[in-house]
Coordinates of C-alpha atoms in Angstrom, one line a residue:
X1 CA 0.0 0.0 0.0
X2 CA 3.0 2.4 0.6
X3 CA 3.3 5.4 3.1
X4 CA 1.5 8.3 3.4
X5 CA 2.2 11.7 3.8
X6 CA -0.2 14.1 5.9
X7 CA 0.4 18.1 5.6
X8 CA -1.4 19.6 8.9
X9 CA -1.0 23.9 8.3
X10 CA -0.7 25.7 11.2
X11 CA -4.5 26.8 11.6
X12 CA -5.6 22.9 11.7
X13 CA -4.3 22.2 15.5
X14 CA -7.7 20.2 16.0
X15 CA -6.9 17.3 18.5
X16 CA -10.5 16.0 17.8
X17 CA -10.1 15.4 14.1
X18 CA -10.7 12.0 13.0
X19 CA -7.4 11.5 11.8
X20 CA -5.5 11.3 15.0
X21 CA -8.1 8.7 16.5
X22 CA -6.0 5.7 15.2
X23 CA -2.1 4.9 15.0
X24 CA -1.2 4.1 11.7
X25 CA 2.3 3.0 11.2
X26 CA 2.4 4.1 7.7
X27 CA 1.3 7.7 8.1
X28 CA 3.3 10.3 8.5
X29 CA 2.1 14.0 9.5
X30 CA 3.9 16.8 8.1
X31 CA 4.1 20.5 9.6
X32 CA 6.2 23.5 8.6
X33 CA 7.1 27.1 9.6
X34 CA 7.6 28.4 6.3
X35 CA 8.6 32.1 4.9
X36 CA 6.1 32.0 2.5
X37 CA 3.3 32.1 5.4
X38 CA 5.4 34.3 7.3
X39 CA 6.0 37.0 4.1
X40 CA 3.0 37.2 2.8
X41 CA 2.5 40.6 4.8
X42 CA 4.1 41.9 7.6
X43 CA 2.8 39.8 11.0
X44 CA 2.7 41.0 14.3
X45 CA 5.5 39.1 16.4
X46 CA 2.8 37.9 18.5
X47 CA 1.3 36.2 15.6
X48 CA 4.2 34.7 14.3
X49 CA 4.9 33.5 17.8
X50 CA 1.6 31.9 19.0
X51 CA 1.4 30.0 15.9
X52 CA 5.1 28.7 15.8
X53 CA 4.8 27.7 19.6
X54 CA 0.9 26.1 19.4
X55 CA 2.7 24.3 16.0
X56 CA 5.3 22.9 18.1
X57 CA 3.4 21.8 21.1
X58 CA 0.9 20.5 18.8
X59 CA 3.3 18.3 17.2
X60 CA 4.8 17.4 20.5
X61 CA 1.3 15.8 21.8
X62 CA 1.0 14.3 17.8
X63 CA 4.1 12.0 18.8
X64 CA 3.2 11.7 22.4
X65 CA -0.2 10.2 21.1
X66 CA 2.4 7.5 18.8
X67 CA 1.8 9.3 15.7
X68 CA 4.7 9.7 13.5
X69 CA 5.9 13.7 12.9
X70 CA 7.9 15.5 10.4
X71 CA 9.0 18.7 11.8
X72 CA 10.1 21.7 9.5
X73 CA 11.2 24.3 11.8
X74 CA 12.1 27.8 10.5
X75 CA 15.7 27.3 10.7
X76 CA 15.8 23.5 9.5
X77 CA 18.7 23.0 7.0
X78 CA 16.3 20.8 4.4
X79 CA 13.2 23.5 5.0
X80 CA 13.0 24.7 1.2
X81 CA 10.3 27.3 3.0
X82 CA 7.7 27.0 0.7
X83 CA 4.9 24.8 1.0
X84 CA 4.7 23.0 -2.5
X85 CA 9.1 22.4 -2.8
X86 CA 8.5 21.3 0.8
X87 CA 6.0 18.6 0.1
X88 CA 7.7 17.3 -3.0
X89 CA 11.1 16.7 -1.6
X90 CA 9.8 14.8 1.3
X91 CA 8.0 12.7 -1.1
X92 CA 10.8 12.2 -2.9
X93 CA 13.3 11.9 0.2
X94 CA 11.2 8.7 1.9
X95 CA 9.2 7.3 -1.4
X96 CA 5.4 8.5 -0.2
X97 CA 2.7 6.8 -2.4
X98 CA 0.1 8.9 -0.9
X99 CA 0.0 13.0 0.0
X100 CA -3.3 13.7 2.1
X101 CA -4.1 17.3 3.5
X102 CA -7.3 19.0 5.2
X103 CA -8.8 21.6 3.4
X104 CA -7.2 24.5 4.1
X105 CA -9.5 28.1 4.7
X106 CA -8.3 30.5 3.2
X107 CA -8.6 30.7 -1.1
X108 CA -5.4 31.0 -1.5
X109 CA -3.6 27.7 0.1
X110 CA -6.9 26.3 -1.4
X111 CA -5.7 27.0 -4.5
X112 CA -2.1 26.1 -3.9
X113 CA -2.5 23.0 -2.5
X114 CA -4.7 21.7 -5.6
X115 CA -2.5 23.1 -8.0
X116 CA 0.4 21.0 -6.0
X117 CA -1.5 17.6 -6.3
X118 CA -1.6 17.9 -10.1
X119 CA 2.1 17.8 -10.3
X120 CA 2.2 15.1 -7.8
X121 CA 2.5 11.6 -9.7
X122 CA 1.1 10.1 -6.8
X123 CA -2.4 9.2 -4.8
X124 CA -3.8 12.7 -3.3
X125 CA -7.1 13.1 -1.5
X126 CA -8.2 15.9 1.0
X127 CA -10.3 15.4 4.1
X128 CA -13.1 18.3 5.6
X129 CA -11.6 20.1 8.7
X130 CA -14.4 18.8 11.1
X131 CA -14.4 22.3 12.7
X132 CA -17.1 24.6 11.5
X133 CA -21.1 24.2 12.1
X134 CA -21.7 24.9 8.0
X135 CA -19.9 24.1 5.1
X136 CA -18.6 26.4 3.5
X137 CA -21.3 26.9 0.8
X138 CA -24.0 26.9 3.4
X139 CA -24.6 31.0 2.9
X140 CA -24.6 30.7 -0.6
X141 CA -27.4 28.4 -0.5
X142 CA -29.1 30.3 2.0
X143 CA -28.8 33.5 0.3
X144 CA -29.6 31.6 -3.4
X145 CA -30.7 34.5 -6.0
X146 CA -30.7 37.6 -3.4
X147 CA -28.7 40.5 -3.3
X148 CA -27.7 41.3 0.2
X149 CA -27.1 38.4 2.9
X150 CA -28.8 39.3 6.2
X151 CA -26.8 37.5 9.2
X152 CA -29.6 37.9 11.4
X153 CA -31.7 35.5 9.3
X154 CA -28.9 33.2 9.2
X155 CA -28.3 33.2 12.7
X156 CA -31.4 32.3 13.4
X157 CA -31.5 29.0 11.2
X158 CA -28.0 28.3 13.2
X159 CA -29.8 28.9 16.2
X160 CA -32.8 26.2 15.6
X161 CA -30.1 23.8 13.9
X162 CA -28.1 23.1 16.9
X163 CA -30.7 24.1 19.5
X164 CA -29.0 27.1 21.0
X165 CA -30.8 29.1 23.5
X166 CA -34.2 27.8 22.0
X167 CA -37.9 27.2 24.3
X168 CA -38.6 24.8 21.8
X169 CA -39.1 26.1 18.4
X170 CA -39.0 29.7 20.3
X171 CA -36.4 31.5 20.8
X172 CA -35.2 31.4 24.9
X173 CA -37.3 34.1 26.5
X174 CA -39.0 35.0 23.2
X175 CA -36.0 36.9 21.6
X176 CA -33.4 36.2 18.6
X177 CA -31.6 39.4 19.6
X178 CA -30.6 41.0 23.0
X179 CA -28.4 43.3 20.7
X180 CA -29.9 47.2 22.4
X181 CA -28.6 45.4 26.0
X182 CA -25.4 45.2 24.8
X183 CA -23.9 48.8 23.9
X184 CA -23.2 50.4 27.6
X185 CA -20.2 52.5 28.7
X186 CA -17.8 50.8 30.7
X187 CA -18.6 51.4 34.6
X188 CA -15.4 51.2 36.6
X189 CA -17.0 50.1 39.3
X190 CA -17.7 46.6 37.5
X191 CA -14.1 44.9 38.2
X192 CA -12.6 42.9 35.8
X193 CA -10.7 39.9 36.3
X194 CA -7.6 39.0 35.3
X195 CA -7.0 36.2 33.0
X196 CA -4.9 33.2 33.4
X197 CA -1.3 33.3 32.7
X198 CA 0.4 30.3 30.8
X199 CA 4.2 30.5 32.1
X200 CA 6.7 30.1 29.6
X201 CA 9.5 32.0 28.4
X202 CA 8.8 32.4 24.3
X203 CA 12.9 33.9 24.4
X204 CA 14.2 31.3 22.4
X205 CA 12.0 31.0 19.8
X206 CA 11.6 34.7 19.7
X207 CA 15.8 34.9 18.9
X208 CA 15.3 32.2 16.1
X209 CA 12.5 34.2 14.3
X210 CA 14.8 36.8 14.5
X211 CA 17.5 35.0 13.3
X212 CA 15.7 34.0 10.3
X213 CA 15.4 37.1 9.7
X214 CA 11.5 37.7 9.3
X215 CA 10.4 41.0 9.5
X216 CA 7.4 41.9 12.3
X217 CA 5.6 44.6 13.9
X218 CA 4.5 45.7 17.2
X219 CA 6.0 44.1 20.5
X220 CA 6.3 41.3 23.0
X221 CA 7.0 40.5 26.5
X222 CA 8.4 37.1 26.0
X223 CA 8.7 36.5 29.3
X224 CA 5.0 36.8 29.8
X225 CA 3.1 35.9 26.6
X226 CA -0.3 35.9 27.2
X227 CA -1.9 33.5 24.6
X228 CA -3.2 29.9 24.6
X229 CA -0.7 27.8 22.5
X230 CA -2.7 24.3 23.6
X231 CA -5.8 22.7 24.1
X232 CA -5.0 22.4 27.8
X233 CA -4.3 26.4 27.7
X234 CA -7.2 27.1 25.2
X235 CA -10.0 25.1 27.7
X236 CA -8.2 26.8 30.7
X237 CA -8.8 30.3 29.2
X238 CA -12.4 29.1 28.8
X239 CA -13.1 28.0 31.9
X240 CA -12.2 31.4 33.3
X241 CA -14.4 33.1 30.9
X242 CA -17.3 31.3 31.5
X243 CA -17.1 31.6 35.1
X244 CA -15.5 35.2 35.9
X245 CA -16.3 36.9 32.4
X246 CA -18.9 35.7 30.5
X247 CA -21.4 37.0 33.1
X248 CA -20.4 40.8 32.6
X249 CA -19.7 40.1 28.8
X250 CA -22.9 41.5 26.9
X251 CA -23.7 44.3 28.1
X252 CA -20.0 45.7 27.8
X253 CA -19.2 44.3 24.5
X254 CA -19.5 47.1 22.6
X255 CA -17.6 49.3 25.1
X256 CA -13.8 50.8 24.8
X257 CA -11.6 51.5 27.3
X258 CA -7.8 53.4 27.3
X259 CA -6.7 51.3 30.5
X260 CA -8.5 47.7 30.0
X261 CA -7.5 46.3 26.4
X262 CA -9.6 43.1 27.2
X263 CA -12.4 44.6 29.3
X264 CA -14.9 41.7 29.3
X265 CA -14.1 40.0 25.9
X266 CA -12.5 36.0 25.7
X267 CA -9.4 36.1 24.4
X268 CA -10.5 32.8 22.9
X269 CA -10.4 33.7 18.7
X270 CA -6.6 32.7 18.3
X271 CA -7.6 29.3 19.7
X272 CA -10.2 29.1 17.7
X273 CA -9.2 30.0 14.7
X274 CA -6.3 28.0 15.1
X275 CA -8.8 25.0 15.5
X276 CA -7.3 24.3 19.3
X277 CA -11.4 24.7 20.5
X278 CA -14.3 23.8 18.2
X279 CA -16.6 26.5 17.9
X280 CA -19.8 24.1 19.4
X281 CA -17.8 23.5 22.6
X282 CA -17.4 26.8 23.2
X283 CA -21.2 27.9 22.4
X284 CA -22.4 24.6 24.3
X285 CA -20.5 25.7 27.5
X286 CA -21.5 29.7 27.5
X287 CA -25.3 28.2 27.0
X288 CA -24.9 25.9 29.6
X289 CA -23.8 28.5 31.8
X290 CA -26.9 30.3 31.4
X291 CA -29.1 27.2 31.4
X292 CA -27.5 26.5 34.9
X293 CA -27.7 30.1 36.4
X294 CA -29.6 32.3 34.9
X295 CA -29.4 34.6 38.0
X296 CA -25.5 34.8 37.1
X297 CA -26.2 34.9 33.6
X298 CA -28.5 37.0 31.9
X299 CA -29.1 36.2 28.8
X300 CA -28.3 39.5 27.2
X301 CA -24.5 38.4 28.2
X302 CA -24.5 35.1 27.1
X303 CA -26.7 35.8 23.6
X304 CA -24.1 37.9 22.8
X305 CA -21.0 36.3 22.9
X306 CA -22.9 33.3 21.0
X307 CA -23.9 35.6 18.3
X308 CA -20.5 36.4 17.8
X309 CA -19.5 32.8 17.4
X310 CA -22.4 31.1 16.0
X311 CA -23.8 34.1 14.0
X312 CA -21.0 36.2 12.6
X313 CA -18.3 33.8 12.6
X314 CA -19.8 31.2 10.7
X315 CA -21.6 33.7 8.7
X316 CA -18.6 35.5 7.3
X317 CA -16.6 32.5 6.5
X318 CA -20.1 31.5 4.4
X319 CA -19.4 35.3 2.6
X320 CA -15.9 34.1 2.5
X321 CA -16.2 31.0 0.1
X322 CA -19.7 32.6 -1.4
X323 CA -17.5 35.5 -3.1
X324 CA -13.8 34.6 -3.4
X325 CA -11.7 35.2 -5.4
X326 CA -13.3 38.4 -6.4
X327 CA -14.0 39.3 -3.0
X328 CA -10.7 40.3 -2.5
X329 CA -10.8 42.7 -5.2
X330 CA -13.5 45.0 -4.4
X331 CA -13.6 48.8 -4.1
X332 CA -16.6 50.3 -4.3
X333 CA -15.8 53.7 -3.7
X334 CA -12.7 53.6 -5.3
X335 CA -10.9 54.5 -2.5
X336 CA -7.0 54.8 -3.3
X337 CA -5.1 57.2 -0.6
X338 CA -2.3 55.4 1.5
X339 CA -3.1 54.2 4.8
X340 CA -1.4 57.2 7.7
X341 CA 2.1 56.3 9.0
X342 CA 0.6 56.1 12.2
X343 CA -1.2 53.2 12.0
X344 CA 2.3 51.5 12.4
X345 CA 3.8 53.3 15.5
X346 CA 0.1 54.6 17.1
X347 CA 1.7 58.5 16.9
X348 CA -1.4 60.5 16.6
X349 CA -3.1 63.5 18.4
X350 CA -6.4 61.3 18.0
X351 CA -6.4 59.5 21.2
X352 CA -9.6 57.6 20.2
X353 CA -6.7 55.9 17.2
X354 CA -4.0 56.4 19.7
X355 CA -5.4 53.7 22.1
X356 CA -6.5 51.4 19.5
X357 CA -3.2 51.4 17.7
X358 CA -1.0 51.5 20.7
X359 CA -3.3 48.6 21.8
X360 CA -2.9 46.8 18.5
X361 CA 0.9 47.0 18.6
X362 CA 1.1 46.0 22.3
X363 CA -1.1 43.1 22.6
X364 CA -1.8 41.7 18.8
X365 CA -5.3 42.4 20.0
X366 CA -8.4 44.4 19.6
X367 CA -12.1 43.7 20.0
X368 CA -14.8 44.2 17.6
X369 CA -15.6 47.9 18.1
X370 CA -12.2 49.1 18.2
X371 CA -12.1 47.6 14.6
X372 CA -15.0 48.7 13.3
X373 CA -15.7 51.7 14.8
X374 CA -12.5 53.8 15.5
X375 CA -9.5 52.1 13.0
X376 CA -12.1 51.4 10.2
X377 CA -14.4 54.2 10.7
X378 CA -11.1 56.0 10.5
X379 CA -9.9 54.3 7.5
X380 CA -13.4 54.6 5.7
X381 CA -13.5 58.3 6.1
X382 CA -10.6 58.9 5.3
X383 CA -10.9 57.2 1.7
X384 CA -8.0 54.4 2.6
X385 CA -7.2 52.1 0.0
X386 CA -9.2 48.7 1.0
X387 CA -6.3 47.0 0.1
X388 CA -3.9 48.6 2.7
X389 CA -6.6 48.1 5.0
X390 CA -6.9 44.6 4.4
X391 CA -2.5 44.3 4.6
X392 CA -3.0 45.8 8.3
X393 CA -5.5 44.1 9.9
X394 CA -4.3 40.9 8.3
X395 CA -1.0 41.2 9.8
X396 CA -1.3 43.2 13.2
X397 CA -4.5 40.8 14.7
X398 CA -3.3 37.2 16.3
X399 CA -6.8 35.9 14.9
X400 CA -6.6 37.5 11.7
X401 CA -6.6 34.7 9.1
X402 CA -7.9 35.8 5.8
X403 CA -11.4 34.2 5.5
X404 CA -13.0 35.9 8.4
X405 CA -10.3 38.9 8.3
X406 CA -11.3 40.2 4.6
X407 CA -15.0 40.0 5.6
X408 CA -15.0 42.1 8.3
X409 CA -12.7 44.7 7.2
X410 CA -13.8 45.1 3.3
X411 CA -17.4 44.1 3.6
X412 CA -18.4 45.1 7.6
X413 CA -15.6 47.5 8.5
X414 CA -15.0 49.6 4.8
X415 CA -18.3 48.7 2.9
X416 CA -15.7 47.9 -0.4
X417 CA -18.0 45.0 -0.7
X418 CA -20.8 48.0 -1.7
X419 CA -23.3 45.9 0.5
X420 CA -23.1 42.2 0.6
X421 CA -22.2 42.2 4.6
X422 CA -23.5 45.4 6.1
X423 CA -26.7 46.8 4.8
X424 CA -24.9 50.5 5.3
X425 CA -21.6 51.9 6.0
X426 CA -20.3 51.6 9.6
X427 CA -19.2 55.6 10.2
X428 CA -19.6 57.5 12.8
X429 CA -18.5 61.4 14.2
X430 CA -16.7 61.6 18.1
X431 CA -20.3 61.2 19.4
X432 CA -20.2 57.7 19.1
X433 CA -16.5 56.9 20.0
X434 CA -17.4 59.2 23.2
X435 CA -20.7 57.3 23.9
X436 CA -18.7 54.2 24.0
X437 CA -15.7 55.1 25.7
X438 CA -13.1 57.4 27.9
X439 CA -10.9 58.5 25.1
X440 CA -12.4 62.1 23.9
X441 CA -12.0 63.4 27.6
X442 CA -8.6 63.7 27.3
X443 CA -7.8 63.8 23.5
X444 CA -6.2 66.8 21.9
X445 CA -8.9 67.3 20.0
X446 CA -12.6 68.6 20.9
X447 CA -15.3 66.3 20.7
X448 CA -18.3 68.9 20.1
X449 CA -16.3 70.8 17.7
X450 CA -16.9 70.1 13.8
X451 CA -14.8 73.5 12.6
X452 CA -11.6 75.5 13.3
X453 CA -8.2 74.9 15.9
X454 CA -8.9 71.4 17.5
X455 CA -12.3 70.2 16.0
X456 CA -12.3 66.7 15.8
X457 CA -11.2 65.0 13.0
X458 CA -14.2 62.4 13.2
X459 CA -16.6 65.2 12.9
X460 CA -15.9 67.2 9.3
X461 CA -14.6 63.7 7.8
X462 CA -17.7 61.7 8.6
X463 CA -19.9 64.7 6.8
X464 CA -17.3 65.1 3.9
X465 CA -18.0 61.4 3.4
X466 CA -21.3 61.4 3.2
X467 CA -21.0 64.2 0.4
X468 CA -18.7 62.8 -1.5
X469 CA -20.5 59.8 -1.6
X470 CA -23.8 60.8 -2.3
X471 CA -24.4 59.5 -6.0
X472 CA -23.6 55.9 -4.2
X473 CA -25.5 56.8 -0.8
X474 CA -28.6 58.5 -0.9
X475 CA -30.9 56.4 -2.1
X476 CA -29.8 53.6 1.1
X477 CA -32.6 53.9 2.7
X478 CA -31.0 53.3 6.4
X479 CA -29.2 56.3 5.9
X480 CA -32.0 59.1 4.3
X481 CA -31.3 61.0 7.3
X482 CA -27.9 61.8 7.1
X483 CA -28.6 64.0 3.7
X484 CA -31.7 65.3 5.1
X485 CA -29.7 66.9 7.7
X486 CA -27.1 67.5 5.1
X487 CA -29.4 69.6 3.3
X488 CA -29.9 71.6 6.1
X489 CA -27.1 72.4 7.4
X490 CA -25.6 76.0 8.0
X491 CA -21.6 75.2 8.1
X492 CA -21.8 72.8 5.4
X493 CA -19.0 74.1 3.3
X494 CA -16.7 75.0 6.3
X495 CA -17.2 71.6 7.5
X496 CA -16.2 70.4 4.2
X497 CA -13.4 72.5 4.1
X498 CA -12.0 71.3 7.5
X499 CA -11.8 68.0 6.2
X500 CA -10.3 68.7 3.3
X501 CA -7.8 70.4 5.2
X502 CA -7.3 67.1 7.4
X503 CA -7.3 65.0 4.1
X504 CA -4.3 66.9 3.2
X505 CA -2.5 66.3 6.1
X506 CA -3.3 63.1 7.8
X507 CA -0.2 61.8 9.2
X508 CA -0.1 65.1 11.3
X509 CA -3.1 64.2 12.8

């Protein structure tokens, strides 16, 4: 029969796939830390870090289990660091008859990894990951012959499917959506836990990336690295959150804070996009939770955080595999100006983009609303290339792996999509950011002001994108509003003018 060859890529560290349920003496698993995954763009060290490290230890319980393991580290003398000159010299090397691999997520290593097995003259077949709760046509079907794909309607049909939070064919106490609980300010008084810490010093491995010369951003404590990079770890750090965090977790979701980067979210998206949790275990345990103590948890909280899981997660890798590879090329406003130097380095007067930034660079980490509604509002206003937008969320975010990353920052976060995620753009002025956080009390900048020394940069761009927009806008009819008032208003070319002015000069801001 002859040996086989298995490729396992570094966001397929499922334990629970069927693969690793028996010992097969003639199976051989293959993983690699390769340039070409770390070159594509510019990663965040932390990135490049929790995936080499949850790689290793993954491979390290693979052989404890009896399996048989092929290592490539970065600095291995025969690592060719590409994924196709890889797999054919090992082939070669030890005389495989077989080459088996798990269909990878993103289009791109799709693609690859097909185009490899026609050149391979020998038996290829690929497996199903065993990790999401649809396939990855499921919203296209769902969607079949309309134009815009509603998640809420979606999330529903998840919702009955796997019985979550359901009386019954009713929803649990008669509502889909708890969504209006779930946007408060941040009360200090409410304390906040801290999370687990994993002890290890990441030095060594962080002196071999080096070494190897990769190129990174932002920073690291290796001393003190905060992220799962196991299943032991992963179900450790959900264990707290169920039982110190989840309980908090709606009604602040939404909220921003300069001093709390985590506030009341998981943590848990680099483990599970890196496959270390499946997504139903999670979702099962914050129901349960509720199930068990409603008094604890209110449902508001624990709705929430499922909606995020079994709602938009599934729902954008759905978009994901509905739309690629055009997808990735969409611009509907034709947005081309370069993304602001300090996105990299977090220098700007704007605290509001300040934080995030600074956050971003620190931690390899920010929640949903930092995302959408300060760095993409930002971007969006600003009339940023979706392309450069994509390169920096793609590479600063430890859970940013292209199928849910290009969703949420060209369809929800930069509307490039010109409506297939989000039924309108997500923009806003400072009233908003303020409403959700502490940042405009001490900013440079004046929150109330929309003209002259100080005014807020938030305020005369978000206008000055409406206007410029209008031929594509004004006929959405979430947003008739915005040109009513528009029409109406008094300053309206010195408000235009002020942004203009910004436009000119947005790496001073």
């Amino acid at each position: 029969m002859g040996k086989t060859l298995r490729l396992i890529l570094g966001d397929q560290l499922n334990q629970q796939h069927s693969w690793f349920g028996k010992k097969e003496g003639s199976v051989v698993y293959l993983m690699m830390e390769i340039r070409q995954e770390t070159d594509y763009v510019q990663h965040h060290i932390q990135k490049v870090l929790a995936f080499f490290q949850s790689m290793r230890m993954f491979a390290q319980w693979l052989e404890k289990e009896g399996h048989q393991v092929i290592y490539l580290s970065i600095d291995h003398k025969e690592n060719r660091q590409e994924l196709g000159e890889n797999i054919r010299f090992l082939i070669k090397k030890y005389n495989f008859k077989h080459f088996n691999y798990i269909l990878p997520d993103e289009y791109r290593l799709d693609t690859q990894l097909r185009n490899i097995c026609k050149q391979l003259e020998i038996e290829t077949k690929n497996y199903d990951a065993e990790h999401f709760l649809s396939d990855r046509l499921a919203v296209k079907s769902f969607f079949s012959g309309k134009k815009t794909f509603l998640m809420e309607s979606f999330y529903r049909s998840m919702r009955e499917k796997y019985n979550i939070l359901m009386d019954g064919k009713r929803p649990a106490e008669g509502k889909w959506n708890f969504d209006h609980e779930n946007r408060n300010k941040f009360r200090e008084e409410t304390k906040i836990p801290p999370p687990p810490v994993f002890n290890r010093d990441i030095g060594p491995l962080l002196e071999t990336i080096k070494k190897a010369g990769i190129k990174t951003i932002g920073e690291v404590d290796p001393k003190n690295f905060q992220w799962p990079c196991s299943r032991e770890e992963a179900l450790e750090l959900l264990a707290h959150f169920c039982d110190k965090v989840l309980p908090h977790f709606g009604r602040y979701q939404d909220a921003m804070h300069s001093q709390h980067p985590f506030l009341f979210h998981s943590r848990l998206s680099f483990a599970l996009n890196s496959k270390m949790l499946h997504p139903l275990e999670v979702i099962q345990n914050a129901a349960a939770c509720q199930k068990q103590a409603p008094g604890k948890y209110g449902i508001a909280q624990v709705e929430g955080f499922i909606r995020q899981i079994l709602g938009w997660r599934e729902f954008m890798r759905g978009i994901y595999w509905a739309k690629m590879p055009d997808y990735a090329l969409t611009n509907f406003f034709g947005h081309k100006r370069a993304l602001p130097a300090f996105f990299w380095d977090g220098n700007t007067k704007m605290n509001c983009l300040h934080h995030a930034i600074k956050q971003s660079l620190d931690h390899a980490y920010a929640h949903h609303i930092q995302r959408l509604m300060v760095t993409g509002n930002f971007a969006l206003l600003a009339g940023v290339d979706p392309d450069e937008v994509d390169q920096w969320y793609l590479g600063i975010y430890i859970d940013a792996i292209e199928w849910v990353e290009i969703t949420n920052t060209r369809g929800m976060s930069q509307f490039a999509d010109g409506g297939i995620v989000g039924t309108k753009p997500y923009v806003s002025s400072a009233n908003y950011i303020d409403k959700m956080s502490d940042y405009c009390g001490s900013c440079h900048y004046s929150k109330t002001k929309k003209t002259g020394d100080k005014a807020c940069p938030f305020n005369s761009l978000y206008w000055a994108f409406y206007e410029r927009n209008r031929e594509k806008l004004q006929n959405n009819p979430r947003i008739g509003f915005v040109y009513n008032t528009l029409s109406k208003m008094k300053q309206k070319d010195e408000i235009l003018e002020q942004a203009e002015r910004y436009l000119e000069k947005l790496d001073e801001l």
